[in-house]
PDB file of C-alpha atoms and ligand atoms in Angstrom:
ATOM      1  CA  MET R   1       0.000   0.000   0.000  1.00 81.00           C
ATOM      2  CA  THR R   2       1.195   3.471  -0.871  1.00 90.00           C
ATOM      3  CA  ILE R   3       0.258   6.104   1.709  1.00 92.00           C
ATOM      4  CA  ARG R   4       0.393   9.770   0.795  1.00 93.00           C
ATOM      5  CA  GLU R   5      -0.556  12.635   3.051  1.00 93.00           C
ATOM      6  CA  GLU R   6      -1.069  16.311   2.243  1.00 93.00           C
ATOM      7  CA  GLN R   7       0.058  19.048   4.597  1.00 90.00           C
ATOM      8  CA  ILE R   8       0.359  22.797   4.584  1.00 93.00           C
ATOM      9  CA  MET R   9       4.019  23.561   5.097  1.00 90.00           C
ATOM     10  CA  GLY R  10       6.026  26.744   5.370  1.00 91.00           C
ATOM     11  CA  CYS R  11       9.120  27.138   3.179  1.00 91.00           C
ATOM     12  CA  PRO R  12      12.248  26.826   5.371  1.00 86.00           C
ATOM     13  CA  SER R  13      13.856  29.583   3.299  1.00 91.00           C
ATOM     14  CA  CYS R  14      11.185  32.269   2.641  1.00 94.00           C
ATOM     15  CA  GLY R  15       8.267  31.203   4.883  1.00 93.00           C
ATOM     16  CA  HIS R  16       5.752  30.926   1.991  1.00 95.00           C
ATOM     17  CA  LYS R  17       3.006  28.448   2.916  1.00 95.00           C
ATOM     18  CA  GLN R  18       1.805  25.857   0.438  1.00 94.00           C
ATOM     19  CA  LYS R  19       0.158  22.439   0.293  1.00 92.00           C
ATOM     20  CA  VAL R  20       2.570  19.557  -0.224  1.00 90.00           C
ATOM     21  CA  GLY R  21       2.130  15.824  -0.578  1.00 90.00           C
ATOM     22  CA  PHE R  22       4.359  13.460   1.375  1.00 93.00           C
ATOM     23  CA  TYR R  23       4.668   9.693   1.233  1.00 95.00           C
ATOM     24  CA  GLN R  24       4.607   7.663   4.447  1.00 94.00           C
ATOM     25  CA  ALA R  25       4.787   4.353   2.634  1.00 94.00           C
ATOM     26  CA  ILE R  26       5.549   3.346  -0.924  1.00 96.00           C
ATOM     27  CA  ASN R  27       4.717   0.045  -2.578  1.00 95.00           C
ATOM     28  CA  VAL R  28       7.038  -0.137  -5.582  1.00 96.00           C
ATOM     29  CA  LYS R  29       5.139  -3.050  -7.105  1.00 94.00           C
ATOM     30  CA  LEU R  30       2.131  -0.760  -7.518  1.00 94.00           C
ATOM     31  CA  ASN R  31       4.074   2.479  -7.987  1.00 95.00           C
ATOM     32  CA  PRO R  32       7.468   1.736  -9.579  1.00 95.00           C
ATOM     33  CA  GLU R  33       7.873   5.434 -10.465  1.00 96.00           C
ATOM     34  CA  LEU R  34       8.207   6.223  -6.744  1.00 95.00           C
ATOM     35  CA  LYS R  35      11.321   4.061  -6.527  1.00 96.00           C
ATOM     36  CA  GLU R  36      12.837   6.126  -9.346  1.00 96.00           C
ATOM     37  CA  ARG R  37      11.977   9.297  -7.446  1.00 95.00           C
ATOM     38  CA  LEU R  38      13.552   7.952  -4.265  1.00 95.00           C
ATOM     39  CA  PHE R  39      16.749   7.059  -6.133  1.00 96.00           C
ATOM     40  CA  ARG R  40      16.881  10.542  -7.686  1.00 95.00           C
ATOM     41  CA  GLY R  41      16.467  12.161  -4.241  1.00 92.00           C
ATOM     42  CA  GLU R  42      13.080  13.560  -5.260  1.00 91.00           C
ATOM     43  CA  LEU R  43      10.770  11.687  -2.937  1.00 92.00           C
ATOM     44  CA  ASN R  44       9.251  13.861  -0.210  1.00 92.00           C
ATOM     45  CA  LEU R  45      10.953  16.825  -1.803  1.00 90.00           C
ATOM     46  CA  TYR R  46       9.613  20.250  -0.921  1.00 91.00           C
ATOM     47  CA  LYS R  47       9.705  22.668  -3.863  1.00 92.00           C
ATOM     48  CA  CYS R  48       8.761  26.206  -2.954  1.00 95.00           C
ATOM     49  CA  GLU R  49       6.418  27.843  -5.503  1.00 95.00           C
ATOM     50  CA  LYS R  50       7.608  31.288  -4.465  1.00 96.00           C
ATOM     51  CA  CYS R  51      11.403  31.204  -4.104  1.00 96.00           C
ATOM     52  CA  GLY R  52      12.274  27.895  -5.763  1.00 94.00           C
ATOM     53  CA  ASN R  53      13.928  26.476  -2.632  1.00 94.00           C
ATOM     54  CA  ARG R  54      14.144  22.664  -2.669  1.00 92.00           C
ATOM     55  CA  ALA R  55      14.599  20.517   0.412  1.00 88.00           C
ATOM     56  CA  VAL R  56      13.992  16.859   1.200  1.00 86.00           C
ATOM     57  CA  VAL R  57      11.594  16.666   4.141  1.00 87.00           C
ATOM     58  CA  ASP R  58      12.954  14.197   6.649  1.00 87.00           C
ATOM     59  CA  LEU R  59      10.053  11.853   7.384  1.00 90.00           C
ATOM     60  CA  VAL R  60       9.631   8.316   8.583  1.00 92.00           C
ATOM     61  CA  PHE R  61       8.659   6.123   5.676  1.00 93.00           C
ATOM     62  CA  LEU R  62       8.379   2.546   4.563  1.00 95.00           C
ATOM     63  CA  TYR R  63       9.676   1.100   1.290  1.00 97.00           C
ATOM     64  CA  HIS R  64       7.858  -2.063   0.322  1.00 96.00           C
ATOM     65  CA  ASP R  65       8.646  -4.312  -2.628  1.00 95.00           C
ATOM     66  CA  ALA R  66       5.843  -6.873  -2.754  1.00 91.00           C
ATOM     67  CA  ASP R  67       7.424  -8.692  -5.732  1.00 90.00           C
ATOM     68  CA  LYS R  68      10.781  -9.216  -4.053  1.00 91.00           C
ATOM     69  CA  HIS R  69       9.297  -9.718  -0.577  1.00 91.00           C
ATOM     70  CA  PHE R  70      11.158  -7.178   1.480  1.00 94.00           C
ATOM     71  CA  CYS R  71      10.535  -3.882   3.168  1.00 95.00           C
ATOM     72  CA  VAL R  72      12.781  -1.190   4.563  1.00 97.00           C
ATOM     73  CA  GLN R  73      11.799   1.332   7.184  1.00 95.00           C
ATOM     74  CA  TYR R  74      13.532   4.689   7.218  1.00 96.00           C
ATOM     75  CA  CYS R  75      13.862   6.256  10.649  1.00 94.00           C
ATOM     76  CA  PRO R  76      15.310   9.801  10.486  1.00 94.00           C
ATOM     77  CA  PHE R  77      18.355   9.970  12.760  1.00 94.00           C
ATOM     78  CA  ASP R  78      17.006  13.195  14.302  1.00 92.00           C
ATOM     79  CA  LEU R  79      14.458  11.072  16.181  1.00 92.00           C
ATOM     80  CA  VAL R  80      17.345   9.142  17.721  1.00 93.00           C
ATOM     81  CA  ALA R  81      19.352  12.258  18.558  1.00 94.00           C
ATOM     82  CA  GLN R  82      16.292  13.872  20.184  1.00 94.00           C
ATOM     83  CA  ARG R  83      15.366  10.703  22.121  1.00 94.00           C
ATOM     84  CA  SER R  84      11.923  11.306  20.670  1.00 92.00           C
ATOM     85  CA  ASP R  85       8.794   9.615  22.049  1.00 93.00           C
ATOM     86  CA  LYS R  86       7.804   8.946  18.472  1.00 90.00           C
ATOM     87  CA  LEU R  87      10.864   6.693  18.248  1.00 90.00           C
ATOM     88  CA  SER R  88      10.005   4.699  21.375  1.00 91.00           C
ATOM     89  CA  ASN R  89       6.387   4.369  20.223  1.00 91.00           C
ATOM     90  CA  MET R  90       7.440   3.098  16.815  1.00 90.00           C
ATOM     91  CA  TYR R  91      10.027   0.515  17.885  1.00 91.00           C
ATOM     92  CA  THR R  92      10.318  -2.178  20.521  1.00 90.00           C
ATOM     93  CA  VAL R  93      13.302  -2.448  22.879  1.00 91.00           C
ATOM     94  CA  GLU R  94      14.701  -5.105  20.510  1.00 89.00           C
ATOM     95  CA  GLY R  95      14.795  -2.457  17.759  1.00 88.00           C
ATOM     96  CA  LYS R  96      11.907  -3.951  15.828  1.00 86.00           C
ATOM     97  CA  LEU R  97       8.914  -2.165  14.405  1.00 87.00           C
ATOM     98  CA  ASN R  98       6.127  -2.035  16.983  1.00 87.00           C
ATOM     99  CA  ILE R  99       3.230  -3.646  15.127  1.00 84.00           C
ATOM    100  CA  PRO R 100      -0.110  -3.754  16.993  1.00 83.00           C
ATOM    101  CA  ALA R 101      -1.030  -7.292  18.046  1.00 82.00           C
ATOM    102  CA  ASN R 102      -4.380  -7.065  16.250  1.00 86.00           C
ATOM    103  CA  ILE R 103      -2.680  -6.758  12.861  1.00 82.00           C
ATOM    104  CA  ARG R 104      -2.462 -10.211  11.312  1.00 85.00           C
ATOM    105  CA  LEU R 105      -0.633 -10.736   8.071  1.00 84.00           C
ATOM    106  CA  PRO R 106      -0.856 -13.799   5.845  1.00 86.00           C
ATOM    107  CA  GLU R 107       2.129 -16.130   6.092  1.00 86.00           C
ATOM    108  CA  THR R 108       3.539 -15.014   2.727  1.00 85.00           C
ATOM    109  CA  ALA R 109       3.703 -11.453   4.112  1.00 85.00           C
ATOM    110  CA  HIS R 110       5.389 -12.257   7.438  1.00 86.00           C
ATOM    111  CA  TYR R 111       8.552 -10.492   6.309  1.00 87.00           C
ATOM    112  CA  MET R 112       6.591  -7.272   6.861  1.00 87.00           C
ATOM    113  CA  TYR R 113       6.643  -7.798  10.621  1.00 87.00           C
ATOM    114  CA  GLU R 114      10.375  -7.160  10.604  1.00 88.00           C
ATOM    115  CA  PRO R 115      11.344  -4.522   8.072  1.00 92.00           C
ATOM    116  CA  HIS R 116      15.029  -3.768   7.724  1.00 95.00           C
ATOM    117  CA  ILE R 117      15.613  -0.479   9.527  1.00 95.00           C
ATOM    118  CA  VAL R 118      17.889   2.219   8.130  1.00 96.00           C
ATOM    119  CA  LEU R 119      18.830   5.581   9.578  1.00 95.00           C
ATOM    120  CA  SER R 120      19.695   7.381   6.364  1.00 94.00           C
ATOM    121  CA  LEU R 121      18.149   7.570   2.902  1.00 94.00           C
ATOM    122  CA  ASP R 122      21.473   6.701   1.243  1.00 94.00           C
ATOM    123  CA  GLU R 123      21.514   3.518   3.264  1.00 97.00           C
ATOM    124  CA  MET R 124      17.952   2.777   2.183  1.00 97.00           C
ATOM    125  CA  ILE R 125      18.899   3.086  -1.484  1.00 97.00           C
ATOM    126  CA  ARG R 126      21.932   0.841  -0.994  1.00 98.00           C
ATOM    127  CA  TYR R 127      19.909  -1.753   0.893  1.00 98.00           C
ATOM    128  CA  VAL R 128      17.318  -1.839  -1.915  1.00 98.00           C
ATOM    129  CA  GLN R 129      20.132  -2.448  -4.430  1.00 97.00           C
ATOM    130  CA  PHE R 130      21.539  -5.184  -2.172  1.00 97.00           C
ATOM    131  CA  ARG R 131      18.195  -7.003  -2.056  1.00 95.00           C
ATOM    132  CA  GLU R 132      17.668  -6.589  -5.791  1.00 95.00           C
ATOM    133  CA  ALA R 133      21.100  -8.083  -6.483  1.00 94.00           C
ATOM    134  CA  LEU R 134      20.242 -11.067  -4.260  1.00 93.00           C
ATOM    135  CA  TYR R 135      16.880 -11.435  -5.972  1.00 92.00           C
ATOM    136  CA  GLU R 136      18.510 -11.600  -9.404  1.00 90.00           C
ATOM    137  CA  LYS R 137      21.060 -14.177  -8.267  1.00 89.00           C
ATOM    138  CA  HIS R 138      18.545 -16.364  -6.466  1.00 87.00           C
ATOM    139  CA  ALA R 139      15.799 -15.987  -9.027  1.00 76.00           C
ATOM    140  CA  ASP R 140      15.480 -19.767  -9.380  1.00 75.00           C
ATOM    141  CA  LYS R 141      15.213 -20.330  -5.619  1.00 68.00           C
ATOM    142  CA  LYS R 142      12.347 -18.045  -4.680  1.00 67.00           C
ATOM    143  CA  LYS R 143      10.121 -20.217  -2.584  1.00 66.00           C
ATOM    144  CA  TRP R 144       7.183 -17.878  -2.238  1.00 61.00           C
ATOM    145  CA  HIS R 145       5.931 -18.205  -5.840  1.00 52.00           C
TER     146      HIS R 145
HETATM  147 ZN1   ZN Q 201      10.401  29.678  -0.424  1.00 65.73          ZN
END
């Protein structure tokens, strides 16, 4: 599932307020173009209509590849540095995503209970490439099809 949310945000440079759409989760099976945008550094990019300022907005988001059966959760390092409550609400003490007990996934989607966690977007992009390389090499051994 791809989750997009719209917010009114002030430009960090000139203060101009405008509506912007941000992704909280991307499913690249359904929306492959969003993977391209992530790799180009254009996902969750704020572009000011007034002064032209561009800045990536540092948000928690989930990358999900339903074809290759993996997901990666980006946790902005600022949450760690600030010892934010959002961080402790999102993750267990074991460093796993805190998924409510009432959410039940089918067995083929159990990998979603434990997304790989990264603390930078560069690391997310590299991890995606890592999993894609493995997928290509093990193409004959995929047991979930
Ligand atoms: Zn501006």
